[in-house]
Amino acid sequence: MVVTTKSEAQTLALGRRLGRLLKGYDVVCLDGDLGAGKTTLTKGLARGAGSRSRVASPTFALARIYRSPRWLIYHVDLYRVGPDQTRDIGLEEFTSDSRGICVVEWPRAGEAYYPKDRLEVRLSHLKAGRRLRFVGKGPRSREIIRRLGRN
Ligand SMILES: Nc1ncnc2c1ncn2[C@@H]1O[C@H](COP(=O)(O)OP(=O)(O)OP(=O)(O)O)[C@@H](O)[C@H]1O
Ligand SMILES: [Mg+2]
């Protein structure tokens, strides 16, 4: 599924709708260039999943955790991380927590840790706005996309 957003506000709103559909064990990988909107989408997602925390780019922290009444949202950013440096970040715990929703910016270095069934969002710049391509890697993530497309 491909969605285009014309503003930051539209990306936030899309993230909120996505966040409402997520639950424990869900993993969302956000792939795209600098400034493509990964953190913006995550802000909406965290809000939609019920968190009121301030979402900021975790580039220097590697991971941040936002709490909602139901979920823990693990927000990971592997921009500066190589595949040999991912061991101690906690990706295994983040992706195997029944209350955990795991969102990863620059996901490539963590490839070894994600479940097969994960939702990939590929973000790119348009002349005006952004394009977001949603790819479901298994039945659960395809179901999320179907529901996202319906509402
Ligand atoms: N349609 C849009 N969707 C999202 N952001 C947009 C859009 N149009 C403009 N912007 C702007 O683009 C920037 C996106 O920044 P954001 O931090 O979300 O990107 P990012 O993909 O997380 O970047 P990084 O790779 O540095 O982590 C923001 O400054 C936002 O205001
Ligand atoms: Mg970011």
mmCIF file of C-alpha atoms and ligand atoms in Angstrom:
data_model
loop_
_atom_site.group_PDB
_atom_site.id
_atom_site.type_symbol
_atom_site.label_atom_id
_atom_site.label_comp_id
_atom_site.label_asym_id
_atom_site.label_seq_id
_atom_site.Cartn_x
_atom_site.Cartn_y
_atom_site.Cartn_z
ATOM 1 C CA MET A 1 0.000 0.000 0.000
ATOM 2 C CA VAL A 2 1.271 3.462 -0.860
ATOM 3 C CA VAL A 3 0.170 6.632 0.899
ATOM 4 C CA THR A 4 1.300 10.165 0.147
ATOM 5 C CA THR A 5 1.228 12.881 2.770
ATOM 6 C CA LYS A 6 1.371 16.545 1.914
ATOM 7 C CA SER A 7 2.429 17.823 5.312
ATOM 8 C CA GLU A 8 3.962 16.884 8.601
ATOM 9 C CA ALA A 9 0.465 16.997 10.105
ATOM 10 C CA GLN A 10 -0.768 14.386 7.626
ATOM 11 C CA THR A 11 2.135 12.091 8.468
ATOM 12 C CA LEU A 12 1.382 12.521 12.166
ATOM 13 C CA ALA A 13 -2.266 11.653 11.551
ATOM 14 C CA LEU A 14 -1.313 8.558 9.549
ATOM 15 C CA GLY A 15 1.016 7.520 12.383
ATOM 16 C CA ARG A 16 -1.810 7.930 14.885
ATOM 17 C CA ARG A 17 -4.077 5.692 12.847
ATOM 18 C CA LEU A 18 -1.328 3.102 12.562
ATOM 19 C CA GLY A 19 -0.564 3.271 16.286
ATOM 20 C CA ARG A 20 -4.169 2.488 17.157
ATOM 21 C CA LEU A 21 -3.902 -0.802 15.228
ATOM 22 C CA LEU A 22 -0.738 -2.053 16.909
ATOM 23 C CA LYS A 23 -0.281 -4.436 19.798
ATOM 24 C CA GLY A 24 2.390 -6.372 21.621
ATOM 25 C CA TYR A 25 5.059 -8.146 19.545
ATOM 26 C CA ASP A 26 4.446 -5.860 16.569
ATOM 27 C CA VAL A 27 7.614 -4.633 14.886
ATOM 28 C CA VAL A 28 7.628 -1.652 12.520
ATOM 29 C CA CYS A 29 10.769 -0.936 10.478
ATOM 30 C CA LEU A 30 11.030 2.603 9.075
ATOM 31 C CA ASP A 31 13.363 2.838 6.140
ATOM 32 C CA GLY A 32 14.087 6.056 4.281
ATOM 33 C CA ASP A 33 16.447 8.951 3.753
ATOM 34 C CA LEU A 34 17.345 11.671 6.211
ATOM 35 C CA GLY A 35 14.296 13.793 6.911
ATOM 36 C CA ALA A 36 11.901 11.431 5.167
ATOM 37 C CA GLY A 37 9.546 11.497 8.141
ATOM 38 C CA LYS A 38 10.433 8.421 10.206
ATOM 39 C CA THR A 39 10.447 10.230 13.538
ATOM 40 C CA THR A 40 7.345 12.198 12.571
ATOM 41 C CA LEU A 41 5.463 8.970 11.822
ATOM 42 C CA THR A 42 6.705 7.539 15.136
ATOM 43 C CA LYS A 43 5.369 10.563 17.026
ATOM 44 C CA GLY A 44 1.911 9.894 15.673
ATOM 45 C CA LEU A 45 2.268 6.162 16.174
ATOM 46 C CA ALA A 46 3.165 6.536 19.849
ATOM 47 C CA ARG A 47 0.219 8.860 20.372
ATOM 48 C CA GLY A 48 -2.117 6.459 18.584
ATOM 49 C CA ALA A 49 -0.855 3.611 20.765
ATOM 50 C CA GLY A 50 -1.910 5.645 23.787
ATOM 51 C CA SER A 51 1.333 7.268 24.900
ATOM 52 C CA ARG A 52 1.516 10.915 25.888
ATOM 53 C CA SER A 53 5.307 10.960 26.064
ATOM 54 C CA ARG A 54 7.291 13.440 24.060
ATOM 55 C CA VAL A 55 8.822 11.535 21.175
ATOM 56 C CA ALA A 56 12.277 12.639 20.102
ATOM 57 C CA SER A 57 14.771 11.176 17.723
ATOM 58 C CA PRO A 58 16.780 8.569 19.609
ATOM 59 C CA THR A 59 19.772 8.874 17.301
ATOM 60 C CA PHE A 60 22.179 9.441 20.156
ATOM 61 C CA ALA A 61 20.382 7.320 22.714
ATOM 62 C CA LEU A 62 19.875 4.373 20.304
ATOM 63 C CA ALA A 63 16.601 3.528 22.020
ATOM 64 C CA ARG A 64 13.851 5.286 23.938
ATOM 65 C CA ILE A 65 10.849 3.757 25.638
ATOM 66 C CA TYR A 66 7.429 5.408 25.792
ATOM 67 C CA ARG A 67 4.754 4.032 28.074
ATOM 68 C CA SER A 68 1.063 3.892 27.448
ATOM 69 C CA PRO A 69 -1.535 2.270 29.695
ATOM 70 C CA ARG A 70 -1.336 -0.888 27.577
ATOM 71 C CA TRP A 71 1.970 -0.888 25.759
ATOM 72 C CA LEU A 72 5.646 -0.107 25.912
ATOM 73 C CA ILE A 73 6.770 1.538 22.715
ATOM 74 C CA TYR A 74 10.422 0.874 21.975
ATOM 75 C CA HIS A 75 11.750 3.525 19.617
ATOM 76 C CA VAL A 76 15.095 2.514 18.173
ATOM 77 C CA ASP A 77 17.364 4.398 15.759
ATOM 78 C CA LEU A 78 20.275 2.499 14.241
ATOM 79 C CA TYR A 79 21.570 5.334 12.069
ATOM 80 C CA ARG A 80 25.069 5.247 13.504
ATOM 81 C CA VAL A 81 25.134 1.567 14.318
ATOM 82 C CA GLY A 82 26.822 -1.204 12.372
ATOM 83 C CA PRO A 83 25.594 -4.813 12.278
ATOM 84 C CA ASP A 84 28.389 -5.829 14.657
ATOM 85 C CA GLN A 85 27.282 -3.236 17.220
ATOM 86 C CA THR A 86 23.671 -4.271 17.651
ATOM 87 C CA ARG A 87 24.172 -6.998 20.222
ATOM 88 C CA ASP A 88 23.803 -4.939 23.404
ATOM 89 C CA ILE A 89 20.980 -2.633 22.355
ATOM 90 C CA GLY A 90 18.242 -4.995 23.523
ATOM 91 C CA LEU A 91 16.540 -5.666 20.199
ATOM 92 C CA GLU A 92 15.789 -9.254 21.250
ATOM 93 C CA GLU A 93 13.958 -8.052 24.346
ATOM 94 C CA PHE A 94 12.155 -5.271 22.481
ATOM 95 C CA THR A 95 10.842 -7.617 19.813
ATOM 96 C CA SER A 96 9.836 -10.447 22.157
ATOM 97 C CA ASP A 97 7.823 -8.463 24.710
ATOM 98 C CA SER A 98 4.119 -9.296 24.793
ATOM 99 C CA ARG A 99 3.457 -5.664 25.816
ATOM 100 C CA GLY A 100 6.034 -4.194 23.492
ATOM 101 C CA ILE A 101 5.623 -2.385 20.187
ATOM 102 C CA CYS A 102 9.006 -1.963 18.521
ATOM 103 C CA VAL A 103 9.656 0.824 16.015
ATOM 104 C CA VAL A 104 13.044 1.001 14.311
ATOM 105 C CA GLU A 105 14.484 3.868 12.256
ATOM 106 C CA TRP A 106 17.376 2.937 9.965
ATOM 107 C CA PRO A 107 16.603 -0.739 10.573
ATOM 108 C CA ARG A 108 19.235 -2.382 8.409
ATOM 109 C CA ALA A 109 21.888 -3.033 11.044
ATOM 110 C CA GLY A 110 19.370 -4.896 13.185
ATOM 111 C CA GLU A 111 18.155 -7.214 10.438
ATOM 112 C CA ALA A 112 19.206 -10.329 12.385
ATOM 113 C CA TYR A 113 16.806 -9.553 15.237
ATOM 114 C CA TYR A 114 13.457 -8.828 13.637
ATOM 115 C CA PRO A 115 10.711 -11.396 13.334
ATOM 116 C CA LYS A 116 9.889 -12.502 9.836
ATOM 117 C CA ASP A 117 6.400 -11.049 10.163
ATOM 118 C CA ARG A 118 7.116 -7.350 10.487
ATOM 119 C CA LEU A 119 5.718 -4.206 8.971
ATOM 120 C CA GLU A 120 8.086 -2.269 6.755
ATOM 121 C CA VAL A 121 7.421 1.352 5.897
ATOM 122 C CA ARG A 122 9.617 2.816 3.181
ATOM 123 C CA LEU A 123 9.499 6.600 3.233
ATOM 124 C CA SER A 124 10.723 8.837 0.467
ATOM 125 C CA HIS A 125 10.698 12.496 -0.474
ATOM 126 C CA LEU A 126 8.371 13.801 -3.117
ATOM 127 C CA LYS A 127 8.649 17.247 -4.652
ATOM 128 C CA ALA A 128 5.992 18.281 -2.217
ATOM 129 C CA GLY A 129 5.396 15.889 0.641
ATOM 130 C CA ARG A 130 6.322 12.300 1.310
ATOM 131 C CA ARG A 131 5.518 8.885 -0.027
ATOM 132 C CA LEU A 132 5.085 5.995 2.404
ATOM 133 C CA ARG A 133 5.049 2.463 1.080
ATOM 134 C CA PHE A 134 3.755 -0.145 3.522
ATOM 135 C CA VAL A 135 4.978 -3.691 3.042
ATOM 136 C CA GLY A 136 3.722 -6.557 5.181
ATOM 137 C CA LYS A 137 6.151 -9.417 5.614
ATOM 138 C CA GLY A 138 3.640 -11.870 7.063
ATOM 139 C CA PRO A 139 -0.040 -12.345 7.928
ATOM 140 C CA ARG A 140 -0.078 -10.073 10.978
ATOM 141 C CA SER A 141 1.605 -7.141 9.265
ATOM 142 C CA ARG A 142 -0.547 -7.577 6.145
ATOM 143 C CA GLU A 143 -3.620 -7.474 8.379
ATOM 144 C CA ILE A 144 -2.410 -4.200 9.902
ATOM 145 C CA ILE A 145 -2.039 -2.730 6.401
ATOM 146 C CA ARG A 146 -5.507 -3.917 5.381
ATOM 147 C CA ARG A 147 -7.033 -2.260 8.412
ATOM 148 C CA LEU A 148 -5.003 0.898 7.894
ATOM 149 C CA GLY A 149 -6.291 1.062 4.343
ATOM 150 C CA ARG A 150 -9.894 0.734 5.496
ATOM 151 C CA ASN A 151 -10.070 3.603 7.968
HETATM 152 N N1 LIG B 1 4.705 15.157 4.461
HETATM 153 C C1 LIG B 1 5.594 15.241 5.459
HETATM 154 N N2 LIG B 1 5.713 14.239 6.349
HETATM 155 C C2 LIG B 1 6.641 14.276 7.317
HETATM 156 N N3 LIG B 1 7.518 15.273 7.498
HETATM 157 C C3 LIG B 1 7.459 16.308 6.647
HETATM 158 C C4 LIG B 1 6.505 16.329 5.594
HETATM 159 N N4 LIG B 1 6.702 17.456 4.897
HETATM 160 C C5 LIG B 1 7.706 18.095 5.505
HETATM 161 N N5 LIG B 1 8.159 17.429 6.562
HETATM 162 C C6 LIG B 1 9.296 17.831 7.416
HETATM 163 O O1 LIG B 1 10.338 16.884 7.218
HETATM 164 C C7 LIG B 1 11.021 16.630 8.419
HETATM 165 C C8 LIG B 1 10.958 15.146 8.740
HETATM 166 O O2 LIG B 1 11.772 14.925 9.843
HETATM 167 P P1 LIG B 1 11.841 13.549 10.629
HETATM 168 O O3 LIG B 1 12.696 13.807 11.814
HETATM 169 O O4 LIG B 1 10.477 12.995 10.850
HETATM 170 O O5 LIG B 1 12.587 12.620 9.567
HETATM 171 P P2 LIG B 1 13.423 11.294 9.825
HETATM 172 O O6 LIG B 1 13.116 10.394 8.684
HETATM 173 O O7 LIG B 1 13.166 10.775 11.191
HETATM 174 O O8 LIG B 1 14.912 11.812 9.703
HETATM 175 P P3 LIG B 1 16.257 11.143 10.265
HETATM 176 O O9 LIG B 1 16.744 10.237 9.180
HETATM 177 O O10 LIG B 1 17.169 12.302 10.473
HETATM 178 O O11 LIG B 1 15.948 10.418 11.531
HETATM 179 C C9 LIG B 1 10.353 17.478 9.488
HETATM 180 O O12 LIG B 1 11.104 18.658 9.647
HETATM 181 C C10 LIG B 1 8.987 17.787 8.906
HETATM 182 O O13 LIG B 1 8.468 19.011 9.342
HETATM 183 MG MG MG B 2 14.464 10.288 12.750
#
